Coordinates of C-alpha atoms and ligand atoms in Angstrom, one line a residue:
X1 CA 5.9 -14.4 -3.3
X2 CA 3.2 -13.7 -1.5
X3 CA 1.9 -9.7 -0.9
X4 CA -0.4 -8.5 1.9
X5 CA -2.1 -5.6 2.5
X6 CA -2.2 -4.2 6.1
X7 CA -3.1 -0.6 5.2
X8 CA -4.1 0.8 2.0
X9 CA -5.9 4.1 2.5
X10 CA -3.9 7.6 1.7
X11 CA -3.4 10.4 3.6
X12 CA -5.6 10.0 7.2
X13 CA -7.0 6.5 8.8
X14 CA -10.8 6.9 8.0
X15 CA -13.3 4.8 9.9
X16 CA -16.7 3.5 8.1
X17 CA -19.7 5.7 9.5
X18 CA -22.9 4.4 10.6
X19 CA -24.7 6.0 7.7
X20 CA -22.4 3.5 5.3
X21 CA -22.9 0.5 7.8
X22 CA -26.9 1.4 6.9
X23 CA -26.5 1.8 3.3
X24 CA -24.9 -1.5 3.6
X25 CA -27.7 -3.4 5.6
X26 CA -30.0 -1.7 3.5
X27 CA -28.9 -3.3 0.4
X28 CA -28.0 -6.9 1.5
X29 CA -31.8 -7.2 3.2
X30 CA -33.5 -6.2 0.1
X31 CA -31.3 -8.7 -1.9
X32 CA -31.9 -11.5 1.0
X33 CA -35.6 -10.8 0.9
X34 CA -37.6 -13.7 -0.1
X35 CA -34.3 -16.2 -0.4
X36 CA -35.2 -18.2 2.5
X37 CA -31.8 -18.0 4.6
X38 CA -32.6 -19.3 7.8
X39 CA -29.3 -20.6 9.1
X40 CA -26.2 -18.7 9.8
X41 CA -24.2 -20.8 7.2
X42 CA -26.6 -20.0 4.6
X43 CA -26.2 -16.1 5.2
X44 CA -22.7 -16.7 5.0
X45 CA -22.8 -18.6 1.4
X46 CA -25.3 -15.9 0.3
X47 CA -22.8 -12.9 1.4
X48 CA -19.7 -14.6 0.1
X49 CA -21.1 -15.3 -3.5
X50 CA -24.0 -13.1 -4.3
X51 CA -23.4 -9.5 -2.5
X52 CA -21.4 -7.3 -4.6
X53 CA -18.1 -6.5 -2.7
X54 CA -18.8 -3.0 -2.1
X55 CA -22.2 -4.5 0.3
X56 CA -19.9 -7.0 1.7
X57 CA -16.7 -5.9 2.4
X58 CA -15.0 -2.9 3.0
X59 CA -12.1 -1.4 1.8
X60 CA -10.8 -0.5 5.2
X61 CA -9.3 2.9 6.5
X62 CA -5.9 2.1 8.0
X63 CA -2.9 4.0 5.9
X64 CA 0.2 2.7 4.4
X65 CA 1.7 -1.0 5.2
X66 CA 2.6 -3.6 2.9
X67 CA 4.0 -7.2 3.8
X68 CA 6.0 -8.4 1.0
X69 CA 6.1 -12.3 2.2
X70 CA 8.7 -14.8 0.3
X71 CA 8.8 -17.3 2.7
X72 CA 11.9 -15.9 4.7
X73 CA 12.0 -16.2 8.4
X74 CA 12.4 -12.3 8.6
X75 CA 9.2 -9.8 8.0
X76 CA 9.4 -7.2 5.3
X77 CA 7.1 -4.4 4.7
X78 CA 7.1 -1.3 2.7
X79 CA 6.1 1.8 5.2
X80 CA 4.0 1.9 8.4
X81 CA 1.1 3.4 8.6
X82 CA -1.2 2.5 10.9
X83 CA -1.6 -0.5 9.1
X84 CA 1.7 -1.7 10.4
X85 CA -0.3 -1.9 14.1
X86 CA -2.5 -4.5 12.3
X87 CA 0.3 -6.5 11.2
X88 CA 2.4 -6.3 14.8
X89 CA -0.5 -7.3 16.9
X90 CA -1.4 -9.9 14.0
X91 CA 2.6 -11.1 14.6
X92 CA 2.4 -11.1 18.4
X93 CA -0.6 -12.9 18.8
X94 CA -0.2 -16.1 16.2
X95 CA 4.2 -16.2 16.7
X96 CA 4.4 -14.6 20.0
X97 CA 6.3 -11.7 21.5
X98 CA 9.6 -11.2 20.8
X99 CA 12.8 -13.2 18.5
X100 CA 11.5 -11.4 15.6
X101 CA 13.2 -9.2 12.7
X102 CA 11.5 -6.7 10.3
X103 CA 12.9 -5.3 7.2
X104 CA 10.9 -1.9 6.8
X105 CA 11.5 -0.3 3.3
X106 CA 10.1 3.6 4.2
X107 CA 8.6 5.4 1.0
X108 CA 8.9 8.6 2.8
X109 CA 8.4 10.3 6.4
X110 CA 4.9 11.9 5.7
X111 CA 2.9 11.0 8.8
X112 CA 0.4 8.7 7.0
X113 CA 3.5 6.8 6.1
X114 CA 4.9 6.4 9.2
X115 CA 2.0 6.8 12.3
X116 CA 1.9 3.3 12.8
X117 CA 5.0 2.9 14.7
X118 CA 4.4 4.4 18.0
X119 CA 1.8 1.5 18.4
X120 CA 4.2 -1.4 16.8
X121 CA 4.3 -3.3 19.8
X122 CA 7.7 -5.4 18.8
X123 CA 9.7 -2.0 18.4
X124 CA 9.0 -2.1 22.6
X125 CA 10.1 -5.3 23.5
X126 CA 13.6 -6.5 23.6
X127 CA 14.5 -9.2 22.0
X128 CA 13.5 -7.9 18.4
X129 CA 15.2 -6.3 16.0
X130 CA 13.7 -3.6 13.3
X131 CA 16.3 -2.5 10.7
X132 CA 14.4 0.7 8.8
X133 CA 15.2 1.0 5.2
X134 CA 15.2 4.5 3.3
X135 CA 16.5 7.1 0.8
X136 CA 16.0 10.4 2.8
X137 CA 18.7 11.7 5.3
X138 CA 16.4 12.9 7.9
X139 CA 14.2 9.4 8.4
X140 CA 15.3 8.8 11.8
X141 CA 15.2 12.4 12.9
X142 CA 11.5 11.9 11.5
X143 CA 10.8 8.7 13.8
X144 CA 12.3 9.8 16.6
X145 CA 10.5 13.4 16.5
X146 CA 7.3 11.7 16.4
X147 CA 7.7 9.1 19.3
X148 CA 8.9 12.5 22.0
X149 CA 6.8 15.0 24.3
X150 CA 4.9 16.7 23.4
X151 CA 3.4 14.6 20.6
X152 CA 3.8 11.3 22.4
X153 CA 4.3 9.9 25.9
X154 CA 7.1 7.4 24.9
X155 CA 10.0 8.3 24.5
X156 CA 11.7 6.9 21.2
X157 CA 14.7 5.9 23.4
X158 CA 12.6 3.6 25.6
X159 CA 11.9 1.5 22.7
X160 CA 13.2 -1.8 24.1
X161 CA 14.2 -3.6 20.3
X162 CA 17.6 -3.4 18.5
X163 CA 16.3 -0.4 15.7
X164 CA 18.6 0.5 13.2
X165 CA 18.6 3.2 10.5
X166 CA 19.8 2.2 7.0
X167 CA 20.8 5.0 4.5
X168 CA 19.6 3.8 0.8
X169 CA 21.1 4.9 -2.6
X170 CA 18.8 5.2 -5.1
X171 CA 19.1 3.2 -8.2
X172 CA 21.5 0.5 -6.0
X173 CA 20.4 -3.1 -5.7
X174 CA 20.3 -4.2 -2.0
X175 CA 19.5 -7.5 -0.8
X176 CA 17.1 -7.8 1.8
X177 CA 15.7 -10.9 3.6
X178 CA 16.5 -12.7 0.7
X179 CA 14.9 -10.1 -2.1
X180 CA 16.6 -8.1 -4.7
X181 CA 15.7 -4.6 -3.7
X182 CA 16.4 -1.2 -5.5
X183 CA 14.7 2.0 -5.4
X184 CA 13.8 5.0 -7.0
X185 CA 13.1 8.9 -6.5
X186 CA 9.4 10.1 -7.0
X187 CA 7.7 13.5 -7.3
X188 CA 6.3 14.5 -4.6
X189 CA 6.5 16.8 -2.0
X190 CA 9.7 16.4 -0.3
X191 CA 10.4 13.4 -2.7
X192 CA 9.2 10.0 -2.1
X193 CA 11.0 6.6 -3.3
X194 CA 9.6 3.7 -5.1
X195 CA 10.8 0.8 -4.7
X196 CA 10.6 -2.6 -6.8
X197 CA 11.5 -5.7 -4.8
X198 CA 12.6 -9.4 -7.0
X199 CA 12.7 -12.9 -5.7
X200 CA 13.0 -15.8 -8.4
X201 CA 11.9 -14.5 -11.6
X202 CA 8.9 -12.2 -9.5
X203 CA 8.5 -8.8 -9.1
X204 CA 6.5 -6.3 -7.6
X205 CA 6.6 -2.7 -7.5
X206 CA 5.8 -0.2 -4.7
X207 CA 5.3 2.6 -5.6
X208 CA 2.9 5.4 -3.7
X209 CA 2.5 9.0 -3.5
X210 CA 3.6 10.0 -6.8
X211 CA 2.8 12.3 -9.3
X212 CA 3.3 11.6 -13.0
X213 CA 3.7 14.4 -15.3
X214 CA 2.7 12.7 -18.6
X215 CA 4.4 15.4 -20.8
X216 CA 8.1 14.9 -19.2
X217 CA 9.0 12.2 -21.6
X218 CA 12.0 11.2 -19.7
X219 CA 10.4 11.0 -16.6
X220 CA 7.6 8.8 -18.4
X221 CA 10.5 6.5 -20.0
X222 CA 12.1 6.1 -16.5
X223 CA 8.8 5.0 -14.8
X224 CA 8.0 2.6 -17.4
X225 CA 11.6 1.0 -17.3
X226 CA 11.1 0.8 -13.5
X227 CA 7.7 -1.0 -13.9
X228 CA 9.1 -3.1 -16.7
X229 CA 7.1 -6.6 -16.8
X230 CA 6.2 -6.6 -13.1
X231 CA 4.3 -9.1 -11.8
X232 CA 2.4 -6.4 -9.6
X233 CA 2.4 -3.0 -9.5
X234 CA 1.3 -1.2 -6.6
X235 CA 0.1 2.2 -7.6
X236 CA -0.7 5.9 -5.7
X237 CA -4.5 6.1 -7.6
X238 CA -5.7 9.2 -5.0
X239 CA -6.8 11.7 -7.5
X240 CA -9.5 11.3 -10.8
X241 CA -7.3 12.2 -13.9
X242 CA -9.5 15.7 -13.0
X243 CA -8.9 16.1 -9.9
X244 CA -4.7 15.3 -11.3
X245 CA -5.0 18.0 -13.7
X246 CA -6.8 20.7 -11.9
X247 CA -7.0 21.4 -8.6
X248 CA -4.9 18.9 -7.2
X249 CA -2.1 19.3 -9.8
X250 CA 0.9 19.5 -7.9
X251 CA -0.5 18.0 -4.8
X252 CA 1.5 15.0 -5.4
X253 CA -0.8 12.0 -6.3
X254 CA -2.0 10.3 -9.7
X255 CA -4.7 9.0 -11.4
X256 CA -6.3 5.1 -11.9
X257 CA -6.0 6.3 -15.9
X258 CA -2.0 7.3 -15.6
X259 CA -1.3 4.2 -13.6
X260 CA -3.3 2.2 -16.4
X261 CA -1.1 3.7 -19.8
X262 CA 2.4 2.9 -17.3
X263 CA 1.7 -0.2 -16.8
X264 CA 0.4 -0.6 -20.5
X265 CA 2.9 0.7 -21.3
X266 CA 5.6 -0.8 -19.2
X267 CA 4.0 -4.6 -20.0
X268 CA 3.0 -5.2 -15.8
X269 CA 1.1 -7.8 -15.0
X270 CA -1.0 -6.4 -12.6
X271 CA -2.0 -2.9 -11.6
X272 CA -3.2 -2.4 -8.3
X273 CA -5.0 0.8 -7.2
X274 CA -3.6 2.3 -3.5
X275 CA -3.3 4.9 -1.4
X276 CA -6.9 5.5 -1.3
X277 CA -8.9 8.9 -1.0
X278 CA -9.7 9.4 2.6
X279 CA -13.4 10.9 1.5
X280 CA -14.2 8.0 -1.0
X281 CA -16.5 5.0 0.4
X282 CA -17.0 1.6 -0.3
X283 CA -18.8 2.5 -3.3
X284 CA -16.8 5.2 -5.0
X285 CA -14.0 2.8 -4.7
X286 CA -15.6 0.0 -5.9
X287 CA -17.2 2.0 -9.3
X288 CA -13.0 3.6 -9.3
X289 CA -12.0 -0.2 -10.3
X290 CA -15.3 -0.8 -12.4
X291 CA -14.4 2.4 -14.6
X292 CA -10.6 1.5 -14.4
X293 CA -11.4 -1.8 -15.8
X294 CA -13.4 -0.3 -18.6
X295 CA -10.5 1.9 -19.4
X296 CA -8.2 -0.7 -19.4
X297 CA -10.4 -2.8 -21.7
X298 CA -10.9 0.2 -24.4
X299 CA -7.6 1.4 -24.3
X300 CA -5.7 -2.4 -24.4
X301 CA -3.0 -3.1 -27.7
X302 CA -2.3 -6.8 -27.3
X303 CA -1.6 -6.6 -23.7
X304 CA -3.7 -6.9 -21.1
X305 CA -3.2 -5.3 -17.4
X306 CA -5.5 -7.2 -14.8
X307 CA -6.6 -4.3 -12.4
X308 CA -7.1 -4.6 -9.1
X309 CA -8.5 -2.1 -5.8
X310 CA -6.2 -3.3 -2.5
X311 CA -7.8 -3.4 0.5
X312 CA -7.0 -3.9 4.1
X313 CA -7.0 -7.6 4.2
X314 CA -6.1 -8.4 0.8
X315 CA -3.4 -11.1 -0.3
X316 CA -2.0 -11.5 -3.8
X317 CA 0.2 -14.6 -4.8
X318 CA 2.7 -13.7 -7.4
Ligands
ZN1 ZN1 0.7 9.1 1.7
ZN2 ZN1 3.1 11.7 1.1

């Protein structure tokens, strides 16, 4: 099973600023200085293996959108942010226009969550089909609402594909494209749903925009028998545990630390920070996963959780 990320930033699409692009320059001449790089090659060897990602890469900005990829012919993803753009034009341009089918598993309707499909190509052109998975009644109200006047010049009903709504019970094991599928409710505003997707002895978890409140012991247990010895967990890590217990408490995110003593907890395989703070850079997110690491390292029994930051662009191979 193969997972890619499309989108991976929370709340708002943030684009890198000259001042970071700078920063970034900045740091990878001074390290260059002196090595002798005179071909194009050798400044690619020297970028790939010696510049810390942060200088390198970028985490990306686009929100919400997961491919979940187990070799089916159909596509699956979990929400569609404006990541899921990313991933349509991606589609369209390497297996053509149309004859395809998506599997969308919705976490809920906020708009990071779903702003992505008024510029999903496919969903316009007959020929495809796009079944949308979710818990909450009003999802296709929500979809529909947002592709009509006055917020948007196409009309939802001149979508061209077969789209179909499909009502979720929480807790129910659905199979989709081939996966074992079942989800779960989550605190946060208007509820969300997690969901944790099987295929042959794998599993990953999806599970973004919820808050953990580490004192409600049976919301703790439930959590942990949800994230029970998944391969991969894919984890809301907005807020510092600070930020979590303070001013933000309530505000419907958690922490790199909470997602850290769940999965320790729960025995995962892998945690993987998501649903990134729109006002953190390259570099705040890349010391988030440094620290995370630490706190992992310190705070270990006998099992270890490998951490890891998604970013837009990212592929893990369960
Ligand atoms: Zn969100
Ligand atoms: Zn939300």
């Amino acid at each position: 099973m193969l997972v890619r990320f499309w989108g991976t930033r929370g709340s708002i699409p943030v684009a890198m600023s000259s001042a970071e692009i700078k920063r970034k320059l900045v740091a990878a001449l001074v390290q260059a200085a002196g090595r002798g790089l005179h071909t194009a090659a050798q400044a690619r060897e020297f970028i790939e293996h010696e510049l810390d990602f942060a200088v390198s890469h970028t985490f990306g900005g686009n929100t919400s959108c997961v491919q979940i990829d187990a070799g089916h012919r159909d596509y699956v993803l979990c929400d569609l942010g404006s990541g899921a753009r990313v991933f349509a034009n991606s589609i369209m341009a390497t297996r053509g226009p149309t004859g395809h089918t998506f599997h969308v598993l919705m976490s809920h309707m906020h708009w990071d969550h779903i702003q992505g499909f008024p510029f999903f190509m496919p969903a316009y052109i007959p020929g495809n089909r796009i079944r949308l998975y979710g818990c909450h009644e009003r999802l296709e109200e929500a979809l529909r609402r947002q592709n009509a006047a006055p917020s948007f010049p196409v009309d939802f009903s001149r979508m061209g594909a077969d789209i179909e709504f499909v009502r979720l019970e929480p807790g129910c094991e659905y199979e989709i494209a081939g996966l074992a599928v079942r989800s779960k409710v989550q605190r946060h505003g208007g509820d969300s749903y997690g969901y944790r997707i099987e295929r042959d002895g794998r599993s990953v978890v999806y599970s973004t925009d919820s808050e953990h409140k580490q004192d409600d012991t049976d919301e703790v247990r439930a959590f942990v028998e949800f994230f029970r010895e998944a391969d991969l967990v894919i984890f809301d890590s907005q807020y510092s545990l600070a930020d979590a217990h303070s001013v933000k408490e309530d505000w419907g995110h958690s922490s790199n630390v909470v997602g850290v003593e769940m999965c320790q907890l729960a025995r995962a395989r892998r945690l993987c920070l998501y649903h990134h703070e729109p006002t953190s850079d390259d570099e705040r997110l890349a010391a988030l996963l440094t620290e995370t690491r630490r706190f992992e390292e310190i705070t270990r029994a006998e099992h270890p959780v490998e951490i890891i930051a998604a970013y837009d662009g990212l592929e893990i191979t369960l």
